[in-house]
PDB file of C-alpha atoms and ligand atoms in Angstrom:
ATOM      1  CA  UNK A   8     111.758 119.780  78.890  1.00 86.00           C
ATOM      2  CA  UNK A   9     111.392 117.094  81.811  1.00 92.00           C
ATOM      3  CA  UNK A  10     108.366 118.748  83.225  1.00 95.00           C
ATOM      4  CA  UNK A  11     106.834 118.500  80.193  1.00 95.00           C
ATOM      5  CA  UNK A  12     107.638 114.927  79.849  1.00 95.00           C
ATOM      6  CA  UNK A  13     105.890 114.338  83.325  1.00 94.00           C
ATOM      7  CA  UNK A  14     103.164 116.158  82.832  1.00 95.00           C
ATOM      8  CA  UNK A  15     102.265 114.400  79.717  1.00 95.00           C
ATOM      9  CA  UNK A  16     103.159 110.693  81.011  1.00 95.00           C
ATOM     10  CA  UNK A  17     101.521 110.504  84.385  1.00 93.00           C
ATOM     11  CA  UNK A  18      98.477 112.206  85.810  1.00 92.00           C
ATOM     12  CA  UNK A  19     100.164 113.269  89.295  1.00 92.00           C
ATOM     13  CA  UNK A  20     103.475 113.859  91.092  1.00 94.00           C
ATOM     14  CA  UNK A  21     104.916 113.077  94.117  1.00 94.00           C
ATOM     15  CA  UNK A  22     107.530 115.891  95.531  1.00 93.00           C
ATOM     16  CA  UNK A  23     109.088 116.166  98.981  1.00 91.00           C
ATOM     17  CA  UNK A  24     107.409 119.495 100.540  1.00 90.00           C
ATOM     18  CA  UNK A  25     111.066 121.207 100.918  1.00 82.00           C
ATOM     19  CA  UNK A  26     109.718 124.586 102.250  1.00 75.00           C
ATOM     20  CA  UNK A  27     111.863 126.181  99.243  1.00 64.00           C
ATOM     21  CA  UNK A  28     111.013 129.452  99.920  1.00 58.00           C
ATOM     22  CA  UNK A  29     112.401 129.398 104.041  1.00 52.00           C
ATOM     23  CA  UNK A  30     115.808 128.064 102.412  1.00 52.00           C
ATOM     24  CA  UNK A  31     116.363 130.625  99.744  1.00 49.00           C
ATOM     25  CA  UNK A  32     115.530 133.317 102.166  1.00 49.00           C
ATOM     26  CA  UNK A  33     117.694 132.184 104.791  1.00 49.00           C
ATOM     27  CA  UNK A  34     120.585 130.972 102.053  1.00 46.00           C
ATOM     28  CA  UNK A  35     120.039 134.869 100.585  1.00 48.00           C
ATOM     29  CA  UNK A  36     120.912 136.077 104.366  1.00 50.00           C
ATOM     30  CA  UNK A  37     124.366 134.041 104.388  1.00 48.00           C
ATOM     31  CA  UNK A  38     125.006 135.417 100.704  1.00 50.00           C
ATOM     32  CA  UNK A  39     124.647 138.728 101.887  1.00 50.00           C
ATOM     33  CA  UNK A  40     126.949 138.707 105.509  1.00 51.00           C
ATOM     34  CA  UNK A  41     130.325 139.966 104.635  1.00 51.00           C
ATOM     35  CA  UNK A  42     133.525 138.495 105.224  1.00 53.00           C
ATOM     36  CA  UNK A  43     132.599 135.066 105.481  1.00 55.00           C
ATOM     37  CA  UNK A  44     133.597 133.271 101.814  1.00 64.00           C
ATOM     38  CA  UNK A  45     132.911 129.549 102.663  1.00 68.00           C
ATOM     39  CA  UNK A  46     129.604 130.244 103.988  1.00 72.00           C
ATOM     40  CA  UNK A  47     129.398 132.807 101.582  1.00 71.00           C
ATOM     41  CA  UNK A  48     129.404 130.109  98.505  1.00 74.00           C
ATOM     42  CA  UNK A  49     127.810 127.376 100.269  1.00 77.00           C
ATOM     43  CA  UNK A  50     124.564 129.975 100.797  1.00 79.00           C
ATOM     44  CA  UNK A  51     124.659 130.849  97.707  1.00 79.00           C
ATOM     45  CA  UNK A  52     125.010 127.042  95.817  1.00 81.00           C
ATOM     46  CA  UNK A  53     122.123 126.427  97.979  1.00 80.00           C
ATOM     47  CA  UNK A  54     120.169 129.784  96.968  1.00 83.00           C
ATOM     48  CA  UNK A  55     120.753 128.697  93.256  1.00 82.00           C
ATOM     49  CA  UNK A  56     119.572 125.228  93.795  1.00 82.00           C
ATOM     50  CA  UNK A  57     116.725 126.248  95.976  1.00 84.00           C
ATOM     51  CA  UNK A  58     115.393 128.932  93.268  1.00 87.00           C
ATOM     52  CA  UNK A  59     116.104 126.031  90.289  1.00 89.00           C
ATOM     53  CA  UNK A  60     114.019 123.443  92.330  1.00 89.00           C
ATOM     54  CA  UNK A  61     111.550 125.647  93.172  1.00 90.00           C
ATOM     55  CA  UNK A  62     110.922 126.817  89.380  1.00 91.00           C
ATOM     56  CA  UNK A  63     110.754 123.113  88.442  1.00 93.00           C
ATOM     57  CA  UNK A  64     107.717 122.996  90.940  1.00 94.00           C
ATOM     58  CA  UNK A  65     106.058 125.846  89.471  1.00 94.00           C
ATOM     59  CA  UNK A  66     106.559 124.484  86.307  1.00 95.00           C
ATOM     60  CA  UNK A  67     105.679 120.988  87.285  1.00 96.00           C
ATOM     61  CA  UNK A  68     102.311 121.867  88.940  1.00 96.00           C
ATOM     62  CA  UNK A  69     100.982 124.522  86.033  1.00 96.00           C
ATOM     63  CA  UNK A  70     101.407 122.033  83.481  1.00 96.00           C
ATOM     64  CA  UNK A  71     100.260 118.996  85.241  1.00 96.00           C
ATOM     65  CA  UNK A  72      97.127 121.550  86.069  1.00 95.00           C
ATOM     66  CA  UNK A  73      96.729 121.903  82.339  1.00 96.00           C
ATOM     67  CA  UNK A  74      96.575 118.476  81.475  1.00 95.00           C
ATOM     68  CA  UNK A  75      93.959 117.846  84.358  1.00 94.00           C
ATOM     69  CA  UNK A  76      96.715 116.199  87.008  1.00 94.00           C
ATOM     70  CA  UNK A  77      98.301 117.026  90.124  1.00 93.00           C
ATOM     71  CA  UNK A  78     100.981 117.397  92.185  1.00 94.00           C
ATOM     72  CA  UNK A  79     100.951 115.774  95.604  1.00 93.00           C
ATOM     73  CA  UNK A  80     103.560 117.097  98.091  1.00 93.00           C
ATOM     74  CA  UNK A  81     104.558 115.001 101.296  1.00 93.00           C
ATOM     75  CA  UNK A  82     106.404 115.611 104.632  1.00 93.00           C
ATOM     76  CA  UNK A  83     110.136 114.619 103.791  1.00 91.00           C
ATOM     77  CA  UNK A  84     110.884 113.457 107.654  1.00 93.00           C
ATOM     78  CA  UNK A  85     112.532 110.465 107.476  1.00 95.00           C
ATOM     79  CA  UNK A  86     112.186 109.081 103.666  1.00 95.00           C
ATOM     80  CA  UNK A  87     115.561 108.693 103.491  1.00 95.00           C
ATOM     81  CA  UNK A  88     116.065 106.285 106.466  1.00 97.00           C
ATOM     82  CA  UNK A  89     112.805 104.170 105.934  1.00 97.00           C
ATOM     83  CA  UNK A  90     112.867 100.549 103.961  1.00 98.00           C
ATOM     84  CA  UNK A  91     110.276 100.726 101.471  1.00 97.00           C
ATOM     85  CA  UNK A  92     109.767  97.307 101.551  1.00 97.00           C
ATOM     86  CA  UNK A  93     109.419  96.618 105.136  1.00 98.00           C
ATOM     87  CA  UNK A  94     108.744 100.325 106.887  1.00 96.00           C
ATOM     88  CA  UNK A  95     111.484  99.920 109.043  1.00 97.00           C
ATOM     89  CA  UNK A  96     112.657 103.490 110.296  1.00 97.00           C
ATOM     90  CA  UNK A  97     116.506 103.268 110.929  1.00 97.00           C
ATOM     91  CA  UNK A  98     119.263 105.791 110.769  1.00 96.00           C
ATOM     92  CA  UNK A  99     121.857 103.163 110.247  1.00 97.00           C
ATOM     93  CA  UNK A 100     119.841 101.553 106.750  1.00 97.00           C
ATOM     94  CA  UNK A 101     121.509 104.673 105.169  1.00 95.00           C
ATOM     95  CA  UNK A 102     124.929 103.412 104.914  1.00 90.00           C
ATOM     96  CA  UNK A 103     126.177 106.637 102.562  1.00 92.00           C
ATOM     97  CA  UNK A 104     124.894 109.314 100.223  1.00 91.00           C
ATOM     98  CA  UNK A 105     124.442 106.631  97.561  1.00 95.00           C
ATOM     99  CA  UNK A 106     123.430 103.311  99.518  1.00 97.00           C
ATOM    100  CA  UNK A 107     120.571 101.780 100.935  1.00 97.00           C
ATOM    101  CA  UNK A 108     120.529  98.583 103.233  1.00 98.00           C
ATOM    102  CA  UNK A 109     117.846  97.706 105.187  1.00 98.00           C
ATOM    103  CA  UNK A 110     118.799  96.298 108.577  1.00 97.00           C
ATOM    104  CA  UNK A 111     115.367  94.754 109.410  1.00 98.00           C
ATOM    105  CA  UNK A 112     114.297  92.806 106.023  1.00 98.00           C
ATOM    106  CA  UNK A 113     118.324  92.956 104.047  1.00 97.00           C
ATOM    107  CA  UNK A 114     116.606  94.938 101.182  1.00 98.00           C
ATOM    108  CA  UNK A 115     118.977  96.925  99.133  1.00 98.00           C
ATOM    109  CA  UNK A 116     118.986  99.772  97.081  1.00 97.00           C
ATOM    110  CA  UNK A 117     120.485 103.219  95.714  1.00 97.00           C
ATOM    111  CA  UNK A 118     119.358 105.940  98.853  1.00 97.00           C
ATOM    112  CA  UNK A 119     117.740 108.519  96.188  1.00 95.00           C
ATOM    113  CA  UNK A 120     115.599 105.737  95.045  1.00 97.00           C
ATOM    114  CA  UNK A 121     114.184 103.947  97.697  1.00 97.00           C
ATOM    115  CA  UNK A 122     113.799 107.388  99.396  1.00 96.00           C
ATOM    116  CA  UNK A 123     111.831 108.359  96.443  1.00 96.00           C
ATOM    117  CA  UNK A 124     109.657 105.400  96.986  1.00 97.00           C
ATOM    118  CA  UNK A 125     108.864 106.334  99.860  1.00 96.00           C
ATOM    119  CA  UNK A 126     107.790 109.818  98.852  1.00 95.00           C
ATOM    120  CA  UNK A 127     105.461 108.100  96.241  1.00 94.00           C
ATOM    121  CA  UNK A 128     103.989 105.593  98.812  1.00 94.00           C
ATOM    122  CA  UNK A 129     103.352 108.712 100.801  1.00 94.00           C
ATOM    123  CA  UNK A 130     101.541 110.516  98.368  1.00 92.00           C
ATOM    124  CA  UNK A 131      99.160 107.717  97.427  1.00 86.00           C
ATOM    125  CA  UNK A 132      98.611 105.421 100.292  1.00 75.00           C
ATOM    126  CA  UNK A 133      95.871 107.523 101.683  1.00 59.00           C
ATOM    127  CA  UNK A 134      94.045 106.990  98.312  1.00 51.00           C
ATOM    128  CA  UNK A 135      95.042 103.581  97.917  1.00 41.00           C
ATOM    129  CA  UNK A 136      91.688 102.340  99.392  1.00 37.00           C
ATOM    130  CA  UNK A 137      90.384 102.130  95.914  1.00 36.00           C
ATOM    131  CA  UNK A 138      93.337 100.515  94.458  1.00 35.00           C
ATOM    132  CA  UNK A 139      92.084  96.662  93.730  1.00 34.00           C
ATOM    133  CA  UNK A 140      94.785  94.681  94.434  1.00 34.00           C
ATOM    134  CA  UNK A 141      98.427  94.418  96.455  1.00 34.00           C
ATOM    135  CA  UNK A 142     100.841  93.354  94.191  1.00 35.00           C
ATOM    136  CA  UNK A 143     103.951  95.912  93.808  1.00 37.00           C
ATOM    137  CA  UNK A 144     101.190  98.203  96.038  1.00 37.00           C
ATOM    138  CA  UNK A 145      99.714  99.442  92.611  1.00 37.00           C
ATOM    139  CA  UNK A 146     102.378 101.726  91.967  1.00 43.00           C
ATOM    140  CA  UNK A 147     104.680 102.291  89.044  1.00 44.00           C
ATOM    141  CA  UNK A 148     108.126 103.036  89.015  1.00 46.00           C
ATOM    142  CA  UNK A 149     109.218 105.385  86.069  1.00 45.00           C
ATOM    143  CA  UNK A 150     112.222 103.444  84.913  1.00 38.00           C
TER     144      UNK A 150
HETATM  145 ZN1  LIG B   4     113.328  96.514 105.158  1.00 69.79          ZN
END
């Protein structure tokens, strides 16, 4: 199970704080108004995908607590339209869904993981003060 495999191979995670609970409720409202079938099925894929991320949270976080780590959860604003290299904040580095391309500093990258960069740099900057050196910013990437 992948949130056993975390658990086990790194001592914290990172995970956007996606208020899952405000969009199943308001996804269960849409499910429930009659008539409307598009809206209807679009509340409900996101009901189903709201309740299935939210159990991997739960999940996540009890067995992380069990092996003695963590999970860190961050404010998702704007991860997908920062460079994690430079920290330039720009609307128009997302170029799609899928790609990445930094305006500022030309770095390039799929969206879901430089975003997800950013989540991690978010989650352990503040308690990077004790982190020796620069480098790659002491953080790992799992590949
Ligand atoms: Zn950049």
């Amino acid at each position: 199970m992948t949130t056993t495999r975390i658990a086990k191979r790194f001592g914290a995670a990172v995970l956007e704080d996606l208020k899952i609970r405000n969009m199943s409720a308001s996804a269960k409202g849409t499910v429930e108004e009659p008539g409307r079938n598009v809206a209807r099925k679009a509340g409900l894929s996101r009901s189903i995908l709201a309740a299935a991320w939210y159990r991997f949270e739960l999940l996540l976080t009890d067995k992380l607590a069990f092996l003695g780590g963590s999970v860190v959860k961050v404010d998702p604003r704007y991860t997908s339209v920062t460079c994690s290299k430079c920290g330039s904040r720009d609307k128009a580095n997302r170029e799609n869904q899928a790609k990445f391309l930094c305006l500022s500093c030309g770095h390039a990258d799929h969206a879901d993981v430089n975003a997800a960069v950013n989540i991690l740099l978010a989650g352990t900057l503040p308690s990077a003060a004790s982190e020796t050196s620069g480098g790659s910013r002491g953080l790992e990437r799992a590949a």
